[in-house]
Tab-separated table of C-alpha atoms in Angstrom:
chain	number	residue	atom	x	y	z
A	1	MET	CA	38.564	104.980	98.694
A	2	THR	CA	39.928	107.091	101.560
A	3	ASN	CA	43.134	105.815	103.061
A	4	LEU	CA	43.353	104.780	106.685
A	5	LYS	CA	45.483	107.023	108.906
A	6	ALA	CA	47.851	106.041	111.708
A	7	ARG	CA	50.236	108.008	113.894
A	8	MET	CA	53.276	107.043	115.913
A	9	ILE	CA	55.929	108.658	118.077
A	10	VAL	CA	59.485	107.357	118.076
A	11	ASP	CA	61.917	108.634	120.695
A	12	LYS	CA	65.477	107.660	121.606
A	13	ASP	CA	64.495	107.499	125.246
A	14	PHE	CA	61.761	104.893	124.671
A	15	ALA	CA	64.287	102.044	124.853
A	16	ILE	CA	63.048	98.506	125.478
A	17	SER	CA	66.411	96.739	125.401
A	18	GLU	CA	69.429	96.103	123.278
A	19	VAL	CA	68.484	93.491	120.693
A	20	ASP	CA	70.305	90.171	121.078
A	21	ASN	CA	71.267	89.364	117.486
A	22	ARG	CA	70.578	85.703	118.162
A	23	ILE	CA	66.842	86.351	117.713
A	24	TYR	CA	67.678	86.115	113.998
A	25	GLY	CA	68.818	82.504	114.341
A	26	SER	CA	67.547	79.493	112.412
A	27	PHE	CA	67.380	75.722	112.519
A	28	ILE	CA	68.689	72.713	110.582
A	29	GLU	CA	67.264	69.294	111.440
A	30	HIS	CA	67.953	65.897	109.929
A	31	LEU	CA	64.568	66.018	108.232
A	32	GLY	CA	63.604	65.819	104.578
A	33	ARG	CA	66.093	67.652	102.351
A	34	ALA	CA	67.318	70.133	104.960
A	35	VAL	CA	70.716	68.406	105.222
A	36	TYR	CA	71.015	66.066	102.239
A	37	GLY	CA	70.230	68.031	99.108
A	38	GLY	CA	69.989	71.200	101.149
A	39	ILE	CA	73.225	72.262	102.816
A	40	TYR	CA	75.139	69.100	101.832
A	41	GLU	CA	75.234	67.594	98.341
A	42	PRO	CA	78.700	66.346	97.362
A	43	ASP	CA	77.664	65.561	93.772
A	44	HIS	CA	76.249	69.030	93.142
A	45	PRO	CA	78.035	71.158	90.502
A	46	GLU	CA	78.493	73.889	93.123
A	47	ALA	CA	79.641	71.631	95.956
A	48	ASP	CA	82.826	72.749	97.691
A	49	GLU	CA	85.686	70.502	98.792
A	50	ASP	CA	83.636	69.393	101.834
A	51	GLY	CA	80.468	68.611	99.883
A	52	PHE	CA	78.579	71.732	100.910
A	53	ARG	CA	76.523	73.640	98.355
A	54	LYS	CA	78.138	77.030	97.749
A	55	ASP	CA	74.915	78.541	96.400
A	56	VAL	CA	73.192	77.723	99.704
A	57	ILE	CA	76.129	79.038	101.712
A	58	ASN	CA	75.880	82.356	99.873
A	59	LEU	CA	72.155	82.683	100.543
A	60	VAL	CA	72.598	81.889	104.252
A	61	ARG	CA	75.397	84.444	104.467
A	62	GLU	CA	73.065	86.985	102.862
A	63	LEU	CA	70.633	86.454	105.736
A	64	ASP	CA	73.460	86.903	108.295
A	65	VAL	CA	72.191	84.120	110.571
A	66	PRO	CA	73.993	84.396	113.934
A	67	ILE	CA	73.114	80.995	115.448
A	68	ILE	CA	71.668	77.733	114.079
A	69	ARG	CA	69.983	75.005	116.113
A	70	TYR	CA	71.031	71.400	115.338
A	71	PRO	CA	70.345	68.411	114.908
A	72	GLY	CA	66.669	68.637	115.898
A	73	GLY	CA	63.827	68.818	116.489
A	74	ASN	CA	62.008	65.534	116.816
A	75	PHE	CA	64.993	63.811	115.223
A	76	VAL	CA	67.222	64.422	118.244
A	77	SER	CA	65.014	62.448	120.636
A	78	ALA	CA	66.267	59.128	119.247
A	79	TYR	CA	69.632	60.267	117.899
A	80	ASN	CA	72.893	58.637	118.919
A	81	TRP	CA	75.409	61.420	118.328
A	82	GLU	CA	78.271	58.902	118.098
A	83	ASP	CA	76.756	57.612	114.828
A	84	GLY	CA	77.664	60.888	113.123
A	85	VAL	CA	81.385	61.168	113.940
A	86	GLY	CA	84.477	59.381	112.693
A	87	PRO	CA	85.140	57.921	109.236
A	88	ARG	CA	82.032	58.002	107.047
A	89	GLU	CA	82.551	54.433	105.905
A	90	ASP	CA	82.186	53.276	109.519
A	91	ARG	CA	79.000	55.190	110.277
A	92	PRO	CA	75.803	53.123	110.628
A	93	ARG	CA	72.558	53.667	108.731
A	94	ARG	CA	69.675	54.041	111.169
A	95	LEU	CA	65.898	54.183	111.037
A	96	ASP	CA	64.746	57.674	112.008
A	97	LEU	CA	61.536	56.957	113.889
A	98	ALA	CA	60.567	60.620	114.160
A	99	TRP	CA	60.138	61.168	110.416
A	100	ARG	CA	60.092	57.503	109.251
A	101	THR	CA	63.121	57.831	107.009
A	102	THR	CA	66.583	56.261	106.841
A	103	GLU	CA	69.455	58.331	108.214
A	104	THR	CA	72.826	57.680	106.558
A	105	ASN	CA	74.813	59.735	109.095
A	106	HIS	CA	77.010	61.061	106.294
A	107	LEU	CA	76.821	64.427	108.047
A	108	GLY	CA	77.203	64.764	111.791
A	109	THR	CA	78.412	67.071	114.529
A	110	ASN	CA	81.888	67.868	113.180
A	111	GLU	CA	80.705	68.499	109.643
A	112	PHE	CA	77.877	70.720	110.852
A	113	VAL	CA	80.329	72.792	112.871
A	114	ASP	CA	82.467	73.108	109.725
A	115	TRP	CA	79.441	74.297	107.744
A	116	SER	CA	78.370	76.751	110.431
A	117	LYS	CA	81.776	78.411	110.215
A	118	LYS	CA	81.396	78.754	106.451
A	119	VAL	CA	78.120	80.660	106.970
A	120	ASN	CA	79.531	82.704	109.900
A	121	SER	CA	77.145	81.235	112.454
A	122	ASP	CA	77.379	79.754	115.927
A	123	VAL	CA	75.809	76.400	116.796
A	124	MET	CA	72.935	75.786	119.205
A	125	MET	CA	73.310	72.076	119.928
A	126	ALA	CA	70.466	69.889	121.199
A	127	VAL	CA	70.981	66.767	123.311
A	128	ASN	CA	68.810	63.641	123.302
A	129	LEU	CA	66.648	63.457	126.422
A	130	GLY	CA	64.169	61.060	124.802
A	131	THR	CA	65.922	57.697	124.443
A	132	ARG	CA	69.095	58.833	126.225
A	133	GLY	CA	70.083	61.251	128.961
A	134	ILE	CA	72.865	62.378	131.287
A	135	ASP	CA	75.619	60.055	130.131
A	136	ALA	CA	75.311	60.724	126.393
A	137	ALA	CA	75.022	64.484	126.997
A	138	ARG	CA	78.103	64.738	129.199
A	139	ASN	CA	80.082	62.635	126.715
A	140	LEU	CA	78.997	64.830	123.805
A	141	ILE	CA	80.019	68.067	125.497
A	142	GLU	CA	83.342	66.515	126.467
A	143	TYR	CA	83.805	65.559	122.808
A	144	THR	CA	82.951	69.035	121.503
A	145	ASN	CA	84.262	71.359	124.207
A	146	HIS	CA	87.063	69.754	126.221
A	147	SER	CA	90.594	70.611	125.138
A	148	GLY	CA	92.126	67.123	125.323
A	149	GLY	CA	93.652	64.416	127.453
A	150	THR	CA	90.425	62.426	127.934
A	151	TYR	CA	88.742	59.648	125.987
A	152	TRP	CA	86.097	61.730	124.204
A	153	SER	CA	88.196	64.830	123.597
A	154	ASP	CA	91.046	62.714	122.250
A	155	LEU	CA	88.578	60.888	120.019
A	156	ARG	CA	87.648	64.260	118.517
A	157	LYS	CA	91.318	64.871	117.828
A	158	LYS	CA	91.600	61.440	116.237
A	159	HIS	CA	88.705	62.454	113.994
A	160	GLY	CA	90.725	65.407	112.729
A	161	TYR	CA	89.634	68.243	115.051
A	162	LYS	CA	92.553	69.255	117.248
A	163	ASP	CA	90.848	72.295	118.761
A	164	PRO	CA	87.573	72.041	120.694
A	165	HIS	CA	84.428	73.356	119.017
A	166	ASN	CA	83.472	75.377	122.116
A	167	ILE	CA	79.731	75.174	121.490
A	168	LYS	CA	78.231	77.486	124.096
A	169	THR	CA	74.452	77.127	123.694
A	170	TRP	CA	72.685	73.819	124.371
A	171	CYS	CA	69.053	72.666	124.290
A	172	LEU	CA	68.014	70.083	126.863
A	173	GLY	CA	65.907	67.895	124.588
A	174	ASN	CA	63.072	68.879	122.278
A	175	GLU	CA	59.289	69.179	122.774
A	176	MET	CA	59.302	66.625	125.555
A	177	ASP	CA	55.654	67.466	126.383
A	178	GLY	CA	54.506	66.110	123.000
A	179	PRO	CA	53.014	62.580	122.860
A	180	TRP	CA	54.547	62.325	119.357
A	181	GLN	CA	58.032	62.658	120.834
A	182	ILE	CA	60.236	59.578	121.122
A	183	GLY	CA	60.669	59.309	124.882
A	184	HIS	CA	57.782	61.668	125.736
A	185	LYS	CA	57.796	62.655	129.402
A	186	THR	CA	55.583	64.277	131.983
A	187	ALA	CA	56.689	67.669	133.279
A	188	GLU	CA	57.961	66.069	136.483
A	189	GLU	CA	59.913	63.420	134.576
A	190	TYR	CA	61.373	65.980	132.199
A	191	GLY	CA	62.241	68.461	134.934
A	192	ARG	CA	64.210	65.834	136.845
A	193	ILE	CA	66.227	64.534	133.864
A	194	ALA	CA	66.799	68.069	132.566
A	195	VAL	CA	68.209	69.433	135.808
A	196	GLU	CA	70.504	66.456	136.356
A	197	THR	CA	71.728	66.616	132.751
A	198	ALA	CA	72.311	70.355	133.102
A	199	LYS	CA	74.380	69.848	136.249
A	200	ALA	CA	76.551	67.202	134.586
A	201	MET	CA	77.121	69.277	131.463
A	202	ARG	CA	78.117	72.333	133.491
A	203	LEU	CA	80.654	70.231	135.384
A	204	VAL	CA	82.353	69.610	132.029
A	205	ASP	CA	82.049	73.217	130.825
A	206	PRO	CA	80.746	75.838	133.287
A	207	SER	CA	80.655	78.520	130.579
A	208	ILE	CA	77.740	77.076	128.598
A	209	GLU	CA	74.180	78.412	128.363
A	210	LEU	CA	71.286	75.967	128.652
A	211	VAL	CA	67.730	75.997	127.305
A	212	ALA	CA	64.967	74.009	129.010
A	213	CYS	CA	62.033	72.723	126.942
A	214	GLY	CA	58.876	74.730	127.204
A	215	SER	CA	55.552	73.688	125.715
A	216	SER	CA	55.431	72.579	122.083
A	217	ASN	CA	52.729	75.189	121.411
A	218	THR	CA	50.027	77.167	123.174
A	219	GLN	CA	47.360	74.546	122.387
A	220	MET	CA	49.007	71.866	124.508
A	221	PRO	CA	46.641	70.964	127.376
A	222	THR	CA	49.513	71.279	129.857
A	223	PHE	CA	50.436	74.864	128.823
A	224	PRO	CA	51.567	76.842	130.851
A	225	GLN	CA	51.697	74.455	133.802
A	226	TRP	CA	54.423	72.571	131.930
A	227	GLU	CA	56.642	75.669	132.066
A	228	ALA	CA	55.957	76.169	135.763
A	229	THR	CA	56.693	72.561	136.712
A	230	THR	CA	59.781	72.373	134.485
A	231	LEU	CA	61.193	75.568	135.970
A	232	GLU	CA	60.419	74.405	139.507
A	233	HIS	CA	63.113	71.785	138.865
A	234	THR	CA	65.495	73.587	136.513
A	235	TYR	CA	65.335	77.277	137.457
A	236	ASP	CA	68.778	77.449	139.025
A	237	ALA	CA	70.397	75.222	136.375
A	238	VAL	CA	69.224	76.795	133.084
A	239	ASP	CA	69.264	80.193	131.416
A	240	TYR	CA	66.304	80.000	128.999
A	241	ILE	CA	62.935	78.377	128.519
A	242	SER	CA	61.981	77.524	124.931
A	243	LEU	CA	58.864	78.457	122.957
A	244	HIS	CA	57.606	76.862	119.732
A	245	GLN	CA	54.794	78.158	117.520
A	246	TYR	CA	53.637	77.755	113.927
A	247	TYR	CA	50.722	79.401	112.146
A	248	GLY	CA	48.750	78.586	109.023
A	249	ASN	CA	45.886	79.949	106.944
A	250	ARG	CA	43.990	76.702	106.449
A	251	ASN	CA	40.605	78.450	106.306
A	252	ASN	CA	41.778	81.142	103.899
A	253	ASP	CA	40.865	83.808	106.457
A	254	THR	CA	43.608	86.301	105.690
A	255	ALA	CA	42.306	89.011	108.033
A	256	SER	CA	42.706	86.623	110.985
A	257	TYR	CA	45.891	85.120	109.598
A	258	LEU	CA	47.725	88.445	109.504
A	259	ALA	CA	46.663	89.089	113.107
A	260	ASN	CA	48.349	85.969	114.497
A	261	SER	CA	51.214	88.006	115.924
A	262	LEU	CA	48.729	89.126	118.592
A	263	ASP	CA	48.558	85.498	119.695
A	264	MET	CA	52.342	85.358	119.578
A	265	ASP	CA	52.594	88.456	121.778
A	266	HIS	CA	50.225	86.833	124.275
A	267	PHE	CA	52.212	83.589	124.214
A	268	ILE	CA	55.436	85.445	124.996
A	269	SER	CA	53.797	87.428	127.807
A	270	THR	CA	52.333	84.270	129.350
A	271	VAL	CA	55.682	82.465	129.407
A	272	ILE	CA	57.395	85.537	130.885
A	273	SER	CA	54.706	85.708	133.599
A	274	THR	CA	55.079	82.012	134.370
A	275	ALA	CA	58.866	82.247	134.605
A	276	ASP	CA	58.628	85.301	136.838
A	277	PHE	CA	56.125	83.517	139.088
A	278	ILE	CA	58.690	80.777	139.692
A	279	LYS	CA	61.348	83.455	140.228
A	280	ALA	CA	59.177	85.007	142.948
A	281	LYS	CA	58.345	81.631	144.433
A	282	LYS	CA	62.033	80.768	144.702
A	283	ARG	CA	62.970	84.252	145.979
A	284	SER	CA	65.526	84.272	143.182
A	285	LYS	CA	67.473	87.214	141.806
A	286	LYS	CA	68.010	85.377	138.552
A	287	THR	CA	65.818	86.060	135.508
A	288	ILE	CA	64.998	83.327	133.002
A	289	ASN	CA	64.958	84.603	129.430
A	290	LEU	CA	63.194	83.164	126.404
A	291	SER	CA	64.482	81.171	123.437
A	292	PHE	CA	61.804	81.068	120.730
A	293	ASP	CA	63.724	78.313	119.017
A	294	GLU	CA	61.015	77.145	116.604
A	295	TRP	CA	58.704	79.515	114.769
A	296	ASN	CA	57.337	79.973	111.273
A	297	VAL	CA	54.391	79.453	108.971
A	298	TRP	CA	53.723	75.746	108.464
A	299	PHE	CA	50.612	74.250	106.870
A	300	HIS	CA	50.992	74.071	103.096
A	301	SER	CA	52.759	70.688	103.044
A	302	ASN	CA	50.895	68.856	105.807
A	303	ASP	CA	48.693	66.642	103.647
A	304	ALA	CA	51.233	65.878	100.919
A	305	ASP	CA	53.745	64.391	103.332
A	306	LYS	CA	51.264	61.731	104.447
A	307	GLN	CA	51.620	60.039	101.057
A	308	LEU	CA	55.358	59.331	101.364
A	309	ASP	CA	56.608	55.768	101.492
A	310	PRO	CA	58.563	55.142	104.716
A	311	TRP	CA	62.295	54.605	105.141
A	312	GLN	CA	63.514	56.625	102.161
A	313	VAL	CA	66.771	58.570	102.368
A	314	ALA	CA	66.159	62.339	102.452
A	315	PRO	CA	62.793	62.442	100.676
A	316	PRO	CA	61.100	65.833	100.233
A	317	GLN	CA	59.244	66.531	103.491
A	318	LEU	CA	57.564	69.651	104.876
A	319	GLU	CA	58.462	71.625	101.758
A	320	ASP	CA	55.994	74.468	102.177
A	321	VAL	CA	55.835	76.751	99.145
A	322	TYR	CA	55.314	80.148	100.734
A	323	ASN	CA	53.172	82.897	99.278
A	324	PHE	CA	53.075	86.657	99.739
A	325	GLU	CA	50.731	86.693	102.726
A	326	ASP	CA	53.050	84.227	104.508
A	327	ALA	CA	55.862	86.754	104.098
A	328	LEU	CA	53.700	89.453	105.689
A	329	LEU	CA	53.029	87.297	108.737
A	330	VAL	CA	56.704	86.355	109.097
A	331	GLY	CA	57.576	90.067	109.232
A	332	SER	CA	54.917	90.567	111.878
A	333	MET	CA	56.207	87.643	113.963
A	334	LEU	CA	59.722	89.077	113.884
A	335	MET	CA	58.351	92.328	115.281
A	336	SER	CA	56.882	90.337	118.194
A	337	PHE	CA	60.419	89.411	119.220
A	338	LEU	CA	61.547	93.034	119.031
A	339	ARG	CA	58.622	94.129	121.223
A	340	ARG	CA	59.971	91.885	123.988
A	341	ALA	CA	63.672	92.229	123.250
A	342	ASP	CA	64.152	92.590	126.997
A	343	ARG	CA	63.323	88.887	127.451
A	344	VAL	CA	63.392	87.165	124.051
A	345	LYS	CA	67.127	86.684	123.562
A	346	MET	CA	67.215	83.867	120.997
A	347	ALA	CA	64.902	82.670	118.252
A	348	CYS	CA	65.211	80.162	115.420
A	349	LEU	CA	63.212	80.381	112.220
A	350	ALA	CA	62.329	76.761	111.550
A	351	GLN	CA	63.852	75.807	109.311
A	352	LEU	CA	66.546	77.243	107.038
A	353	VAL	CA	66.740	75.161	103.836
A	354	ASN	CA	63.971	73.206	102.014
A	355	VAL	CA	62.049	72.179	105.144
A	356	ILE	CA	59.538	74.980	105.923
A	357	ALA	CA	62.321	77.308	104.867
A	358	PRO	CA	63.190	80.667	103.316
A	359	ILE	CA	65.705	78.944	101.005
A	360	MET	CA	64.704	76.227	98.547
A	361	THR	CA	66.897	74.029	96.367
A	362	LYS	CA	66.595	71.517	93.599
A	363	ASN	CA	68.786	68.447	93.856
A	364	CYS	CA	71.641	68.898	91.365
A	365	GLY	CA	69.961	72.183	90.420
A	366	GLY	CA	69.499	75.760	91.562
A	367	ALA	CA	68.608	77.498	94.817
A	368	TRP	CA	66.173	80.344	95.303
A	369	ARG	CA	64.633	82.722	97.823
A	370	GLN	CA	61.114	81.998	99.012
A	371	THR	CA	58.795	84.926	99.800
A	372	ILE	CA	59.542	84.751	103.528
A	373	PHE	CA	63.251	85.241	102.828
A	374	TYR	CA	62.806	88.968	102.480
A	375	PRO	CA	61.245	90.114	105.785
A	376	TYR	CA	63.672	87.777	107.553
A	377	LEU	CA	66.543	89.410	105.653
A	378	HIS	CA	65.314	92.944	106.374
A	379	VAL	CA	64.885	92.514	110.117
A	380	SER	CA	68.128	90.551	110.458
A	381	LYS	CA	69.972	93.285	108.590
A	382	TYR	CA	68.349	96.417	109.993
A	383	GLY	CA	66.910	95.185	113.307
A	384	ARG	CA	70.190	95.255	115.221
A	385	GLY	CA	70.779	97.787	117.943
A	386	ILE	CA	68.286	99.065	120.522
A	387	ALA	CA	64.600	98.225	120.240
A	388	LEU	CA	62.494	101.331	120.795
A	389	GLN	CA	58.865	101.231	121.909
A	390	PRO	CA	56.786	103.328	119.517
A	391	VAL	CA	53.647	105.042	120.773
A	392	VAL	CA	51.084	104.074	118.136
A	393	SER	CA	47.594	105.253	117.304
A	394	SER	CA	46.051	103.078	114.595
A	395	PRO	CA	42.550	102.264	113.386
A	396	LYS	CA	41.542	98.689	114.170
A	397	TYR	CA	39.428	95.898	112.763
A	398	ASP	CA	37.726	92.738	113.959
A	399	SER	CA	38.195	89.357	112.273
A	400	LYS	CA	36.695	85.938	112.871
A	401	GLU	CA	39.411	85.031	115.369
A	402	TYR	CA	40.577	88.392	116.759
A	403	THR	CA	39.136	91.710	117.860
A	404	ASP	CA	40.741	95.159	117.947
A	405	VAL	CA	43.502	94.301	115.493
A	406	PRO	CA	45.577	97.396	114.601
A	407	TYR	CA	45.895	97.896	110.865
A	408	LEU	CA	49.408	99.150	111.558
A	409	ASP	CA	51.816	96.638	113.045
A	410	THR	CA	55.129	98.387	113.657
A	411	MET	CA	58.401	98.325	115.568
A	412	THR	CA	61.472	100.547	115.578
A	413	VAL	CA	65.176	99.906	116.126
A	414	PHE	CA	68.006	102.410	116.592
A	415	ASN	CA	71.507	101.230	115.726
A	416	PRO	CA	74.082	103.300	117.690
A	417	GLU	CA	76.955	102.016	115.530
A	418	THR	CA	75.510	103.198	112.225
A	419	GLU	CA	73.362	105.908	113.867
A	420	GLU	CA	70.423	104.714	111.812
A	421	LEU	CA	66.774	104.454	112.817
A	422	THR	CA	64.646	101.793	111.151
A	423	ILE	CA	60.849	101.691	111.158
A	424	PHE	CA	59.369	98.288	110.310
A	425	ALA	CA	55.722	98.637	109.308
A	426	LEU	CA	53.063	96.192	108.147
A	427	ASN	CA	49.760	97.451	106.762
A	428	ARG	CA	47.310	94.647	107.514
A	429	SER	CA	44.470	96.181	105.518
A	430	LEU	CA	43.384	94.042	102.579
A	431	GLU	CA	41.589	96.912	100.860
A	432	GLU	CA	43.134	100.277	101.736
A	433	GLY	CA	46.418	102.077	101.890
A	434	LEU	CA	47.545	103.450	105.232
A	435	GLU	CA	48.803	107.002	105.694
A	436	LEU	CA	51.564	106.916	108.288
A	437	ASP	CA	52.586	109.997	110.295
A	438	ALA	CA	55.639	109.294	112.478
A	439	ASP	CA	57.036	111.870	114.895
A	440	VAL	CA	60.834	111.382	114.903
A	441	ARG	CA	61.859	114.787	116.261
A	442	SER	CA	64.246	113.246	118.780
A	443	PHE	CA	66.334	112.200	115.760
A	444	GLU	CA	67.095	115.745	114.708
A	445	GLY	CA	68.433	116.149	111.199
A	446	TYR	CA	67.615	112.599	110.112
A	447	GLN	CA	66.629	112.043	106.496
A	448	ILE	CA	65.123	109.136	104.594
A	449	LEU	CA	67.889	106.790	103.493
A	450	GLU	CA	65.642	104.176	101.947
A	451	HIS	CA	62.028	102.996	101.922
A	452	ILE	CA	61.911	99.296	101.077
A	453	VAL	CA	58.529	97.862	100.112
A	454	LEU	CA	57.377	94.262	99.687
A	455	GLU	CA	54.019	94.318	97.932
A	456	ASN	CA	51.963	92.309	95.496
A	457	GLU	CA	48.332	92.499	94.409
A	458	ASP	CA	48.128	88.718	94.647
A	459	LEU	CA	48.324	87.534	98.252
A	460	LYS	CA	48.873	83.973	96.997
A	461	ALA	CA	51.837	84.844	94.729
A	462	VAL	CA	54.852	82.535	95.171
A	463	ASN	CA	58.500	82.444	94.119
A	464	THR	CA	59.969	79.630	92.074
A	465	MET	CA	63.427	78.836	90.755
A	466	GLU	CA	62.337	80.222	87.373
A	467	HIS	CA	60.407	83.310	88.515
A	468	GLU	CA	60.598	85.555	91.572
A	469	ALA	CA	57.104	87.029	91.769
A	470	VAL	CA	57.555	88.451	95.281
A	471	LYS	CA	60.608	90.619	95.812
A	472	PRO	CA	61.184	94.012	97.437
A	473	HIS	CA	61.747	97.331	95.732
A	474	THR	CA	63.149	100.616	97.044
A	475	ASN	CA	60.599	102.947	95.465
A	476	GLY	CA	58.711	103.649	98.672
A	477	ASN	CA	57.296	107.138	99.126
A	478	ALA	CA	58.428	107.971	102.670
A	479	LYS	CA	59.388	111.613	103.256
A	480	VAL	CA	60.596	113.549	106.277
A	481	GLN	CA	59.897	117.176	107.042
A	482	ASP	CA	60.249	119.095	110.317
A	483	GLY	CA	60.977	115.893	112.208
A	484	ARG	CA	57.936	113.996	110.906
A	485	VAL	CA	57.948	111.016	108.567
A	486	SER	CA	55.029	110.675	106.213
A	487	ALA	CA	54.443	107.625	104.050
A	488	ASN	CA	51.597	105.951	102.274
A	489	LEU	CA	51.808	102.233	103.003
A	490	ALA	CA	50.173	100.207	100.262
A	491	LYS	CA	47.415	97.772	101.174
A	492	HIS	CA	48.722	94.497	102.626
A	493	SER	CA	52.366	95.563	102.382
A	494	TRP	CA	55.603	95.148	104.332
A	495	ASN	CA	57.687	98.324	104.693
A	496	VAL	CA	61.173	99.118	105.958
A	497	ILE	CA	61.823	102.850	106.378
A	498	ARG	CA	65.452	103.658	107.135
A	499	LEU	CA	66.527	107.060	108.446
A	500	GLY	CA	69.895	108.573	109.220
A	501	GLU	CA	72.141	111.565	108.735
A	502	ARG	CA	73.265	111.793	105.151
A	503	LYS	CA	77.040	111.550	104.899
């Protein structure tokens, strides 16, 4: 069968924006085994002196996650942050209404900050705007960020933390447009509480950045009017509007599934347009950027979780076992962020450990990399620098859900520090290889440093603790001659082509 052929031009002058490394962030919620049995398991053979699993710490460090959202998620909308600080023996057990489990509060704000330092990450903290509001939020930021001499800051010191945590990024609630949310609000109700909470928090610490809740997903009946109404109230008080989106292949329509990043691109563009409409309406010089603080594949575990008995402590929930085609889509979704690096400044893969996650663990056992770990690793590692807009000519296909889908999904990043150019490339074809011809003449003298390939004949192949069926190799066939890269991209494959001057 004749291979498909695609061409692209990559030029140093085609700069979109410097990439904010925080787009490679993630998320830990008090949900399932994300915390207990995930990052924290004091009885584990590899637990450190603070009860954190060292095998998990090492895997998170491998991903180089710059920022992690905490503590939720739906969980935060009924969370009393005071329950999770102070001596563990004094902390109350609570019913978590969001996920119908029992929360022990053995891990809270201070411990999570400790863990985040161990994995070299900053914290994106969420405040409860469901059952609580201004008072709890201003007390929490005083506890975490104020130096001392007040009730809450001195209480932090009493709890063993002399220096403030200086958490700089804060989410004003979570998915407040969702009827499933504890304390669900209309856009008007949310906009009012969000702006007043933002004002109070900034009075405590003017240096913080704030994220207002956008729609829970594009299918919400209020989207994008929710964004417009919310920003009518909060535009001058916040820095970001959030986006959440998950995809699944419930109908086993892989051709459509791998094209979902087109929907993601449209979602991003719509939110940007809505934010800029409010900017124009307010005659503002300020630009609201985007925080895509929940995104991933999520559908494998949906039915299984309905069978759980309520009020257990840290039962397995939302433990999607990802396959090879899921990894391909995750790579494609990451490229959506790079395409709009001028406005998407933060993103959080939801979540990080056990719960719809790239890292899985067994209680008292091992930890392993799911299939989606690898594209996340590659883009986090090599997608730092300046996003460049490639000029692409690719054959296209139609699927049940999308038309004019390019077989080649690609993005490029130039890192001025390492002077490396990276081409990320997904071949969406399920049947044919794709011959890539990339004009890189503006990078004179560059050679192929590495061509990483993630491929597998079986789109449903999965990784387990015992066997890693889906893992990358570096035997790609990319070559460069006279300023042109040529490569044959295998059918349904993820490719990372790195170029630079050989030392």
